C-alpha cells in the first residue's frame, strides 16, 4: 500500500510460539548492517541459522520494523533477512527513479544467499514477483501478502480512498489515515497506535515509494512463475486487493489463496503468531 506514488502505485495457535527465552536468545543473534548502493545505503538485518532462508519485504508505508513481532518467531527456524527499501526507515532516499528488484539482487549477494522464500507485503509483493521473473532459480517459494502487483487496474473507489488518505497525511492527521477500515480491523487500537508511532518516527516513509519502478509489467508474465506461491489476504482488506489475490491464484500455475480471518492489510502487525505459523508451515511444506 502506498500513500504517495505514481497512479498505479500510490493508488498504489499456540502455533510456533516458543516465544520465551528461546526467541529472545535468537533475537540477540541478529546482525544489523548497511549496504552501499548508488551513493546511498540500504539498512538490513539478518538472523537465524536454519537451512532454509526467508527474505521479508515490507509494504509501501511502513519499513521493516513492521515485522518486529514476526521476526523472533521466524528466526528460531530459518535464516531470515529484512531490510528498509530506499527512503524507508534507516535507508537513504533514492536520488532518482530506480528498480527495487535490482536492490534486492544486490542485497542477496551481500548476505550470501543464492535462493530463498520471499515474503512480500503489498508493494513488497510486487518486488517479490519482479525478482521471481528476473531470477526464477533463486526463488524457492513466494508468499504474497495483501498483494499489489504491476499491471492490474484499480477501481474508482480505490482511487478515491487513496486520495482521502493522502489528504489526511498532508494535514498531519496520521491517526485519521491509519483509521482506514482496510489497514487493520476496527478493534486493533494498540496495533494502530504502533503504526502511527512508526510513521511519526520515520516521516520519510510517506512518499518514499514514489521513485520505485517495476522491472516490467508483471501481470502478463505471471504464468511464467513456477515457484509454489501462497497468496494471503486479510478478511477486511479492500476489494481491489481481494480481487487481485483471486486473480493471482488463477494466473500463477502453483498459487493458492488463503483469507486470514480477523485481519486487515497489515496482518503481520495485527496477528503475528498466526502469520508466522502460516509462513512456517508453507516454507516447510513437502513438495
PDB file of C-alpha atoms in Angstrom:
ATOM      1  CA  UNK A   1       0.000   0.000   0.000  1.00  0.00           C
ATOM      2  CA  UNK A   2       1.369   3.433  -0.891  1.00  0.00           C
ATOM      3  CA  UNK A   3       0.062   6.830   0.035  1.00  0.00           C
ATOM      4  CA  UNK A   4       2.264   8.793  -2.381  1.00  0.00           C
ATOM      5  CA  UNK A   5       3.459   7.432  -5.718  1.00  0.00           C
ATOM      6  CA  UNK A   6       2.653   7.083  -9.397  1.00  0.00           C
ATOM      7  CA  UNK A   7      -1.082   6.498 -10.054  1.00  0.00           C
ATOM      8  CA  UNK A   8      -0.824   2.706 -10.109  1.00  0.00           C
ATOM      9  CA  UNK A   9       1.382   2.532  -7.067  1.00  0.00           C
ATOM     10  CA  UNK A  10       0.137   5.266  -4.794  1.00  0.00           C
ATOM     11  CA  UNK A  11      -3.328   4.393  -5.674  1.00  0.00           C
ATOM     12  CA  UNK A  12      -0.950   2.040  -5.411  1.00  0.00           C
ATOM     13  CA  UNK A  13      -2.250 -21.385  17.788  1.00  0.00           C
ATOM     14  CA  UNK A  14      -0.013 -21.572  20.177  1.00  0.00           C
ATOM     15  CA  UNK A  15       1.478 -22.456  16.844  1.00  0.00           C
ATOM     16  CA  UNK A  16       5.157 -21.685  16.708  1.00  0.00           C
ATOM     17  CA  UNK A  17       5.226 -19.510  19.794  1.00  0.00           C
ATOM     18  CA  UNK A  18       8.071 -20.940  21.797  1.00  0.00           C
ATOM     19  CA  UNK A  19       8.430 -17.273  22.429  1.00  0.00           C
ATOM     20  CA  UNK A  20      10.165 -17.238  25.761  1.00  0.00           C
ATOM     21  CA  UNK A  21      13.863 -17.439  26.366  1.00  0.00           C
ATOM     22  CA  UNK A  22      14.450 -19.213  23.049  1.00  0.00           C
ATOM     23  CA  UNK A  23      13.039 -16.411  20.949  1.00  0.00           C
ATOM     24  CA  UNK A  24      14.813 -13.778  22.991  1.00  0.00           C
ATOM     25  CA  UNK A  25      18.123 -15.600  22.695  1.00  0.00           C
ATOM     26  CA  UNK A  26      17.709 -15.934  18.944  1.00  0.00           C
ATOM     27  CA  UNK A  27      16.755 -12.287  18.582  1.00  0.00           C
ATOM     28  CA  UNK A  28      20.024 -11.341  20.291  1.00  0.00           C
ATOM     29  CA  UNK A  29      21.967 -13.061  17.496  1.00  0.00           C
ATOM     30  CA  UNK A  30      20.517 -10.678  14.902  1.00  0.00           C
ATOM     31  CA  UNK A  31      23.054  -8.660  12.939  1.00  0.00           C
ATOM     32  CA  UNK A  32      22.393  -5.185  11.549  1.00  0.00           C
ATOM     33  CA  UNK A  33      24.431  -3.796   8.669  1.00  0.00           C
ATOM     34  CA  UNK A  34      24.256  -1.445   5.700  1.00  0.00           C
ATOM     35  CA  UNK A  35      24.869  -1.986   2.013  1.00  0.00           C
ATOM     36  CA  UNK A  36      26.337   0.800  -0.129  1.00  0.00           C
ATOM     37  CA  UNK A  37      24.273   1.296  -3.245  1.00  0.00           C
ATOM     38  CA  UNK A  38      24.216   4.144  -5.803  1.00  0.00           C
ATOM     39  CA  UNK A  39      25.745   6.651  -3.427  1.00  0.00           C
ATOM     40  CA  UNK A  40      23.395   5.705  -0.614  1.00  0.00           C
ATOM     41  CA  UNK A  41      22.879   2.878   1.851  1.00  0.00           C
ATOM     42  CA  UNK A  42      20.353   0.131   2.465  1.00  0.00           C
ATOM     43  CA  UNK A  43      19.878  -0.824   6.118  1.00  0.00           C
ATOM     44  CA  UNK A  44      19.310  -4.533   6.659  1.00  0.00           C
ATOM     45  CA  UNK A  45      19.220  -7.157   9.383  1.00  0.00           C
ATOM     46  CA  UNK A  46      19.861 -10.899   9.396  1.00  0.00           C
ATOM     47  CA  UNK A  47      19.175 -13.602  11.961  1.00  0.00           C
ATOM     48  CA  UNK A  48      18.935 -17.364  12.341  1.00  0.00           C
ATOM     49  CA  UNK A  49      20.991 -20.229  11.000  1.00  0.00           C
ATOM     50  CA  UNK A  50      18.388 -22.621   9.621  1.00  0.00           C
ATOM     51  CA  UNK A  51      18.888 -24.484   6.330  1.00  0.00           C
ATOM     52  CA  UNK A  52      16.066 -22.538   4.692  1.00  0.00           C
ATOM     53  CA  UNK A  53      16.070 -18.770   4.169  1.00  0.00           C
ATOM     54  CA  UNK A  54      13.315 -16.168   4.167  1.00  0.00           C
ATOM     55  CA  UNK A  55      13.512 -12.578   2.914  1.00  0.00           C
ATOM     56  CA  UNK A  56      10.872 -10.184   4.261  1.00  0.00           C
ATOM     57  CA  UNK A  57       9.763  -7.301   2.024  1.00  0.00           C
ATOM     58  CA  UNK A  58       7.764  -4.537   3.699  1.00  0.00           C
ATOM     59  CA  UNK A  59       4.780  -2.655   2.285  1.00  0.00           C
ATOM     60  CA  UNK A  60       4.688   0.893   0.905  1.00  0.00           C
ATOM     61  CA  UNK A  61       4.050   2.954   4.056  1.00  0.00           C
ATOM     62  CA  UNK A  62       5.975   1.136   6.787  1.00  0.00           C
ATOM     63  CA  UNK A  63       9.588  -0.044   6.924  1.00  0.00           C
ATOM     64  CA  UNK A  64      10.999  -3.380   8.089  1.00  0.00           C
ATOM     65  CA  UNK A  65      10.038  -2.677  11.724  1.00  0.00           C
ATOM     66  CA  UNK A  66       6.544  -3.775  10.703  1.00  0.00           C
ATOM     67  CA  UNK A  67       7.848  -7.351  11.044  1.00  0.00           C
ATOM     68  CA  UNK A  68       9.098  -6.841  14.621  1.00  0.00           C
ATOM     69  CA  UNK A  69       6.700  -9.359  16.178  1.00  0.00           C
ATOM     70  CA  UNK A  70       7.127 -11.929  13.416  1.00  0.00           C
ATOM     71  CA  UNK A  71      10.924 -11.637  13.343  1.00  0.00           C
ATOM     72  CA  UNK A  72      11.875 -13.502  16.576  1.00  0.00           C
ATOM     73  CA  UNK A  73       9.459 -16.324  15.774  1.00  0.00           C
ATOM     74  CA  UNK A  74      10.783 -16.972  12.271  1.00  0.00           C
ATOM     75  CA  UNK A  75      14.387 -16.532  13.406  1.00  0.00           C
ATOM     76  CA  UNK A  76      14.064 -19.698  15.511  1.00  0.00           C
ATOM     77  CA  UNK A  77      13.597 -21.884  12.439  1.00  0.00           C
ATOM     78  CA  UNK A  78      15.083 -20.097   9.461  1.00  0.00           C
ATOM     79  CA  UNK A  79      17.781 -17.751   8.294  1.00  0.00           C
ATOM     80  CA  UNK A  80      15.843 -14.512   7.868  1.00  0.00           C
ATOM     81  CA  UNK A  81      16.678 -11.202   6.190  1.00  0.00           C
ATOM     82  CA  UNK A  82      14.723  -7.970   6.336  1.00  0.00           C
ATOM     83  CA  UNK A  83      15.650  -4.523   5.046  1.00  0.00           C
ATOM     84  CA  UNK A  84      14.391  -0.988   4.537  1.00  0.00           C
ATOM     85  CA  UNK A  85      13.889  -0.003   0.928  1.00  0.00           C
ATOM     86  CA  UNK A  86      15.308   3.330  -0.194  1.00  0.00           C
ATOM     87  CA  UNK A  87      13.872   6.226   1.759  1.00  0.00           C
ATOM     88  CA  UNK A  88      12.214   3.979   4.320  1.00  0.00           C
ATOM     89  CA  UNK A  89      13.372   3.549   7.909  1.00  0.00           C
ATOM     90  CA  UNK A  90      17.153   3.785   8.168  1.00  0.00           C
ATOM     91  CA  UNK A  91      17.883   3.592   4.416  1.00  0.00           C
ATOM     92  CA  UNK A  92      18.838   6.693   2.460  1.00  0.00           C
ATOM     93  CA  UNK A  93      16.407   8.149  -0.120  1.00  0.00           C
ATOM     94  CA  UNK A  94      16.697   7.318  -3.792  1.00  0.00           C
ATOM     95  CA  UNK A  95      18.205  10.188  -5.824  1.00  0.00           C
ATOM     96  CA  UNK A  96      16.215   9.171  -8.916  1.00  0.00           C
ATOM     97  CA  UNK A  97      13.830   6.520 -10.209  1.00  0.00           C
ATOM     98  CA  UNK A  98      15.100   3.007  -9.586  1.00  0.00           C
ATOM     99  CA  UNK A  99      14.056  -0.660  -9.644  1.00  0.00           C
ATOM    100  CA  UNK A 100      13.744  -2.131  -6.125  1.00  0.00           C
ATOM    101  CA  UNK A 101      14.194  -5.633  -7.538  1.00  0.00           C
ATOM    102  CA  UNK A 102      17.741  -4.647  -8.543  1.00  0.00           C
ATOM    103  CA  UNK A 103      18.452  -3.569  -4.965  1.00  0.00           C
ATOM    104  CA  UNK A 104      17.112  -6.930  -3.786  1.00  0.00           C
ATOM    105  CA  UNK A 105      19.516  -8.643  -6.177  1.00  0.00           C
ATOM    106  CA  UNK A 106      22.428  -6.701  -4.668  1.00  0.00           C
ATOM    107  CA  UNK A 107      21.284  -7.492  -1.139  1.00  0.00           C
ATOM    108  CA  UNK A 108      21.055 -11.220  -1.869  1.00  0.00           C
ATOM    109  CA  UNK A 109      24.680 -11.146  -3.000  1.00  0.00           C
ATOM    110  CA  UNK A 110      25.749  -9.119   0.032  1.00  0.00           C
ATOM    111  CA  UNK A 111      24.251 -11.585   2.512  1.00  0.00           C
ATOM    112  CA  UNK A 112      25.426 -14.629   0.553  1.00  0.00           C
ATOM    113  CA  UNK A 113      22.028 -16.104  -0.283  1.00  0.00           C
ATOM    114  CA  UNK A 114      21.665 -17.996  -3.552  1.00  0.00           C
ATOM    115  CA  UNK A 115      17.966 -18.718  -3.018  1.00  0.00           C
ATOM    116  CA  UNK A 116      15.192 -18.075  -0.513  1.00  0.00           C
ATOM    117  CA  UNK A 117      11.475 -17.809   0.096  1.00  0.00           C
ATOM    118  CA  UNK A 118      10.349 -14.221  -0.457  1.00  0.00           C
ATOM    119  CA  UNK A 119       7.559 -12.862   1.743  1.00  0.00           C
ATOM    120  CA  UNK A 120       6.302  -9.598   0.271  1.00  0.00           C
ATOM    121  CA  UNK A 121       3.604  -7.335   1.685  1.00  0.00           C
ATOM    122  CA  UNK A 122       1.531  -5.107  -0.604  1.00  0.00           C
ATOM    123  CA  UNK A 123       4.025  -3.252  -2.846  1.00  0.00           C
ATOM    124  CA  UNK A 124       6.663  -5.629  -1.432  1.00  0.00           C
ATOM    125  CA  UNK A 125       4.779  -8.478  -3.090  1.00  0.00           C
ATOM    126  CA  UNK A 126       5.253  -6.710  -6.423  1.00  0.00           C
ATOM    127  CA  UNK A 127       9.008  -6.608  -5.795  1.00  0.00           C
ATOM    128  CA  UNK A 128       8.988 -10.321  -4.931  1.00  0.00           C
ATOM    129  CA  UNK A 129       7.180 -11.072  -8.194  1.00  0.00           C
ATOM    130  CA  UNK A 130       9.595  -8.878 -10.195  1.00  0.00           C
ATOM    131  CA  UNK A 131      12.536 -10.694  -8.631  1.00  0.00           C
ATOM    132  CA  UNK A 132      10.962 -14.092  -9.344  1.00  0.00           C
ATOM    133  CA  UNK A 133      10.536 -13.190 -13.018  1.00  0.00           C
ATOM    134  CA  UNK A 134      14.149 -11.989 -13.289  1.00  0.00           C
ATOM    135  CA  UNK A 135      15.722 -14.734 -11.129  1.00  0.00           C
ATOM    136  CA  UNK A 136      13.476 -17.813 -11.127  1.00  0.00           C
ATOM    137  CA  UNK A 137      16.348 -20.041  -9.998  1.00  0.00           C
ATOM    138  CA  UNK A 138      16.736 -18.006  -6.794  1.00  0.00           C
ATOM    139  CA  UNK A 139      13.131 -18.322  -5.628  1.00  0.00           C
ATOM    140  CA  UNK A 140      12.161 -21.332  -3.535  1.00  0.00           C
ATOM    141  CA  UNK A 141       8.676 -20.069  -2.740  1.00  0.00           C
ATOM    142  CA  UNK A 142       6.644 -16.867  -2.683  1.00  0.00           C
ATOM    143  CA  UNK A 143       4.292 -15.539  -0.023  1.00  0.00           C
ATOM    144  CA  UNK A 144       2.340 -12.571  -1.367  1.00  0.00           C
ATOM    145  CA  UNK A 145       0.538 -10.677   1.401  1.00  0.00           C
ATOM    146  CA  UNK A 146      -2.247  -8.243   0.502  1.00  0.00           C
ATOM    147  CA  UNK A 147      -0.743  -8.344  -2.987  1.00  0.00           C
ATOM    148  CA  UNK A 148      -0.162  -5.319  -5.202  1.00  0.00           C
ATOM    149  CA  UNK A 149       1.458  -6.412  -8.468  1.00  0.00           C
ATOM    150  CA  UNK A 150       2.078  -4.244 -11.525  1.00  0.00           C
ATOM    151  CA  UNK A 151      -0.329  -4.433 -14.451  1.00  0.00           C
ATOM    152  CA  UNK A 152      -3.623  -4.555 -12.563  1.00  0.00           C
ATOM    153  CA  UNK A 153      -6.231  -1.804 -12.887  1.00  0.00           C
ATOM    154  CA  UNK A 154      -7.655  -0.007  -9.852  1.00  0.00           C
ATOM    155  CA  UNK A 155     -11.268   0.907  -9.157  1.00  0.00           C
ATOM    156  CA  UNK A 156     -12.596   4.446  -8.801  1.00  0.00           C
ATOM    157  CA  UNK A 157     -13.399   3.615  -5.187  1.00  0.00           C
ATOM    158  CA  UNK A 158      -9.786   2.659  -4.542  1.00  0.00           C
ATOM    159  CA  UNK A 159      -8.576   5.896  -6.117  1.00  0.00           C
ATOM    160  CA  UNK A 160     -10.970   7.978  -4.017  1.00  0.00           C
ATOM    161  CA  UNK A 161      -9.912   6.168  -0.866  1.00  0.00           C
ATOM    162  CA  UNK A 162      -6.219   6.693  -1.683  1.00  0.00           C
ATOM    163  CA  UNK A 163      -6.712  10.411  -2.316  1.00  0.00           C
ATOM    164  CA  UNK A 164      -8.523  10.693   1.011  1.00  0.00           C
ATOM    165  CA  UNK A 165      -5.616   9.023   2.793  1.00  0.00           C
ATOM    166  CA  UNK A 166      -3.126  11.319   1.094  1.00  0.00           C
ATOM    167  CA  UNK A 167      -5.152  14.381   2.123  1.00  0.00           C
ATOM    168  CA  UNK A 168      -5.190  13.260   5.762  1.00  0.00           C
ATOM    169  CA  UNK A 169      -1.460  12.645   5.734  1.00  0.00           C
ATOM    170  CA  UNK A 170      -0.787  16.087   4.244  1.00  0.00           C
ATOM    171  CA  UNK A 171      -2.866  17.641   7.040  1.00  0.00           C
ATOM    172  CA  UNK A 172      -0.814  15.750   9.592  1.00  0.00           C
ATOM    173  CA  UNK A 173      -3.726  13.528  10.584  1.00  0.00           C
ATOM    174  CA  UNK A 174      -1.826  10.253  10.700  1.00  0.00           C
ATOM    175  CA  UNK A 175      -4.203   8.765  13.235  1.00  0.00           C
ATOM    176  CA  UNK A 176      -7.129   9.510  10.934  1.00  0.00           C
ATOM    177  CA  UNK A 177      -5.325   7.992   7.958  1.00  0.00           C
ATOM    178  CA  UNK A 178      -4.469   4.816   9.857  1.00  0.00           C
ATOM    179  CA  UNK A 179      -8.126   4.505  10.875  1.00  0.00           C
ATOM    180  CA  UNK A 180      -8.792   3.483   7.288  1.00  0.00           C
ATOM    181  CA  UNK A 181     -11.025   0.388   7.729  1.00  0.00           C
ATOM    182  CA  UNK A 182      -8.916  -1.842   5.491  1.00  0.00           C
ATOM    183  CA  UNK A 183      -5.475  -1.441   7.063  1.00  0.00           C
ATOM    184  CA  UNK A 184      -6.374  -3.001  10.421  1.00  0.00           C
ATOM    185  CA  UNK A 185      -9.587  -4.317  11.955  1.00  0.00           C
ATOM    186  CA  UNK A 186     -11.773  -1.919  13.964  1.00  0.00           C
ATOM    187  CA  UNK A 187     -10.660  -3.183  17.372  1.00  0.00           C
ATOM    188  CA  UNK A 188      -6.900  -3.149  16.689  1.00  0.00           C
ATOM    189  CA  UNK A 189      -6.287   0.046  18.680  1.00  0.00           C
ATOM    190  CA  UNK A 190      -2.886  -0.947  20.099  1.00  0.00           C
ATOM    191  CA  UNK A 191      -1.613  -2.006  16.677  1.00  0.00           C
ATOM    192  CA  UNK A 192      -2.965   1.190  15.120  1.00  0.00           C
ATOM    193  CA  UNK A 193      -1.071   3.253  17.682  1.00  0.00           C
ATOM    194  CA  UNK A 194       2.139   1.385  16.805  1.00  0.00           C
ATOM    195  CA  UNK A 195       1.673   2.144  13.101  1.00  0.00           C
ATOM    196  CA  UNK A 196       1.167   5.852  13.855  1.00  0.00           C
ATOM    197  CA  UNK A 197       4.284   5.858  16.063  1.00  0.00           C
ATOM    198  CA  UNK A 198       6.361   4.199  13.328  1.00  0.00           C
ATOM    199  CA  UNK A 199       5.234   6.795  10.801  1.00  0.00           C
ATOM    200  CA  UNK A 200       5.880   9.728  13.123  1.00  0.00           C
ATOM    201  CA  UNK A 201       9.373   8.399  13.824  1.00  0.00           C
ATOM    202  CA  UNK A 202      10.016   7.774  10.115  1.00  0.00           C
ATOM    203  CA  UNK A 203       8.202  10.513   8.133  1.00  0.00           C
ATOM    204  CA  UNK A 204      10.315   9.724   5.080  1.00  0.00           C
ATOM    205  CA  UNK A 205       8.299   6.518   4.653  1.00  0.00           C
ATOM    206  CA  UNK A 206       5.404   8.555   3.296  1.00  0.00           C
ATOM    207  CA  UNK A 207       6.251   9.130  -0.330  1.00  0.00           C
ATOM    208  CA  UNK A 208       9.422   7.019  -0.358  1.00  0.00           C
ATOM    209  CA  UNK A 209       7.879   4.669  -2.920  1.00  0.00           C
ATOM    210  CA  UNK A 210       7.294   7.404  -5.489  1.00  0.00           C
ATOM    211  CA  UNK A 211      10.577   6.659  -7.276  1.00  0.00           C
ATOM    212  CA  UNK A 212      10.161   2.888  -7.356  1.00  0.00           C
ATOM    213  CA  UNK A 213       9.653   1.298 -10.753  1.00  0.00           C
ATOM    214  CA  UNK A 214       8.926  -2.350 -11.657  1.00  0.00           C
ATOM    215  CA  UNK A 215      11.369  -4.157 -13.913  1.00  0.00           C
ATOM    216  CA  UNK A 216       8.492  -4.929 -16.272  1.00  0.00           C
ATOM    217  CA  UNK A 217       4.709  -5.119 -16.195  1.00  0.00           C
ATOM    218  CA  UNK A 218       4.194  -8.321 -14.244  1.00  0.00           C
ATOM    219  CA  UNK A 219       0.575  -9.296 -14.884  1.00  0.00           C
ATOM    220  CA  UNK A 220       1.036 -10.681 -18.443  1.00  0.00           C
ATOM    221  CA  UNK A 221       4.005 -12.789 -17.251  1.00  0.00           C
ATOM    222  CA  UNK A 222       2.568 -14.330 -14.091  1.00  0.00           C
ATOM    223  CA  UNK A 223       2.161 -17.682 -15.847  1.00  0.00           C
ATOM    224  CA  UNK A 224       5.961 -17.926 -16.082  1.00  0.00           C
ATOM    225  CA  UNK A 225       6.398 -18.185 -12.301  1.00  0.00           C
ATOM    226  CA  UNK A 226       6.831 -21.830 -11.325  1.00  0.00           C
ATOM    227  CA  UNK A 227       7.617 -21.346  -7.632  1.00  0.00           C
ATOM    228  CA  UNK A 228       4.955 -22.554  -5.171  1.00  0.00           C
ATOM    229  CA  UNK A 229       3.069 -19.426  -4.122  1.00  0.00           C
ATOM    230  CA  UNK A 230       0.827 -18.638  -1.171  1.00  0.00           C
ATOM    231  CA  UNK A 231      -1.388 -15.578  -1.569  1.00  0.00           C
ATOM    232  CA  UNK A 232      -2.561 -14.206   1.794  1.00  0.00           C
ATOM    233  CA  UNK A 233      -5.288 -11.601   2.105  1.00  0.00           C
ATOM    234  CA  UNK A 234      -6.827 -10.149   5.252  1.00  0.00           C
ATOM    235  CA  UNK A 235     -10.531 -10.684   5.763  1.00  0.00           C
ATOM    236  CA  UNK A 236     -11.285  -6.943   5.865  1.00  0.00           C
ATOM    237  CA  UNK A 237      -8.807  -5.805   3.194  1.00  0.00           C
ATOM    238  CA  UNK A 238     -10.152  -3.615   0.400  1.00  0.00           C
ATOM    239  CA  UNK A 239     -11.982  -5.193  -2.546  1.00  0.00           C
ATOM    240  CA  UNK A 240      -9.255  -4.309  -5.082  1.00  0.00           C
ATOM    241  CA  UNK A 241      -6.707  -6.327  -3.092  1.00  0.00           C
ATOM    242  CA  UNK A 242      -9.182  -9.180  -2.615  1.00  0.00           C
ATOM    243  CA  UNK A 243      -9.796  -9.317  -6.359  1.00  0.00           C
ATOM    244  CA  UNK A 244      -6.099  -9.162  -7.175  1.00  0.00           C
ATOM    245  CA  UNK A 245      -5.470 -12.056  -4.795  1.00  0.00           C
ATOM    246  CA  UNK A 246      -8.096 -14.108  -6.636  1.00  0.00           C
ATOM    247  CA  UNK A 247      -6.531 -13.220  -9.984  1.00  0.00           C
ATOM    248  CA  UNK A 248      -3.050 -14.252  -8.834  1.00  0.00           C
ATOM    249  CA  UNK A 249      -4.414 -17.602  -7.724  1.00  0.00           C
ATOM    250  CA  UNK A 250      -5.800 -18.092 -11.234  1.00  0.00           C
ATOM    251  CA  UNK A 251      -2.885 -16.700 -13.246  1.00  0.00           C
ATOM    252  CA  UNK A 252       0.040 -18.273 -11.364  1.00  0.00           C
ATOM    253  CA  UNK A 253       0.419 -22.013 -12.037  1.00  0.00           C
ATOM    254  CA  UNK A 254       1.278 -23.075  -8.477  1.00  0.00           C
ATOM    255  CA  UNK A 255      -0.558 -20.469  -6.398  1.00  0.00           C
ATOM    256  CA  UNK A 256      -3.189 -20.897  -3.754  1.00  0.00           C
ATOM    257  CA  UNK A 257      -5.061 -18.216  -1.851  1.00  0.00           C
ATOM    258  CA  UNK A 258      -5.864 -18.023   1.860  1.00  0.00           C
ATOM    259  CA  UNK A 259      -8.100 -15.452   3.537  1.00  0.00           C
ATOM    260  CA  UNK A 260      -6.795 -14.723   7.044  1.00  0.00           C
ATOM    261  CA  UNK A 261      -9.725 -14.056   9.396  1.00  0.00           C
ATOM    262  CA  UNK A 262      -9.922 -11.101  11.766  1.00  0.00           C
ATOM    263  CA  UNK A 263      -7.147  -9.223   9.984  1.00  0.00           C
ATOM    264  CA  UNK A 264      -6.614  -6.368   7.559  1.00  0.00           C
ATOM    265  CA  UNK A 265      -3.857  -5.327   5.176  1.00  0.00           C
ATOM    266  CA  UNK A 266      -1.152  -5.393   7.875  1.00  0.00           C
ATOM    267  CA  UNK A 267      -1.955  -8.874   9.185  1.00  0.00           C
ATOM    268  CA  UNK A 268       1.591  -9.491  10.452  1.00  0.00           C
ATOM    269  CA  UNK A 269       1.226  -6.461  12.742  1.00  0.00           C
ATOM    270  CA  UNK A 270      -2.213  -7.498  13.944  1.00  0.00           C
ATOM    271  CA  UNK A 271      -1.837 -11.297  14.095  1.00  0.00           C
ATOM    272  CA  UNK A 272       1.915 -12.020  14.148  1.00  0.00           C
ATOM    273  CA  UNK A 273       1.760 -15.506  15.700  1.00  0.00           C
ATOM    274  CA  UNK A 274      -0.839 -16.666  13.204  1.00  0.00           C
ATOM    275  CA  UNK A 275       1.054 -15.082  10.327  1.00  0.00           C
ATOM    276  CA  UNK A 276       4.379 -16.631  11.378  1.00  0.00           C
ATOM    277  CA  UNK A 277       2.811 -20.068  11.686  1.00  0.00           C
ATOM    278  CA  UNK A 278       1.241 -19.828   8.230  1.00  0.00           C
ATOM    279  CA  UNK A 279       4.593 -18.852   6.731  1.00  0.00           C
ATOM    280  CA  UNK A 280       6.450 -21.527   8.710  1.00  0.00           C
ATOM    281  CA  UNK A 281       4.094 -24.277   7.566  1.00  0.00           C
ATOM    282  CA  UNK A 282       4.282 -23.173   3.939  1.00  0.00           C
ATOM    283  CA  UNK A 283       8.080 -22.916   3.851  1.00  0.00           C
ATOM    284  CA  UNK A 284       8.470 -26.365   5.455  1.00  0.00           C
ATOM    285  CA  UNK A 285       5.743 -27.971   3.381  1.00  0.00           C
ATOM    286  CA  UNK A 286       6.797 -31.024   1.423  1.00  0.00           C
ATOM    287  CA  UNK A 287       6.693 -30.614  -2.368  1.00  0.00           C
TER     288      UNK A 287
END
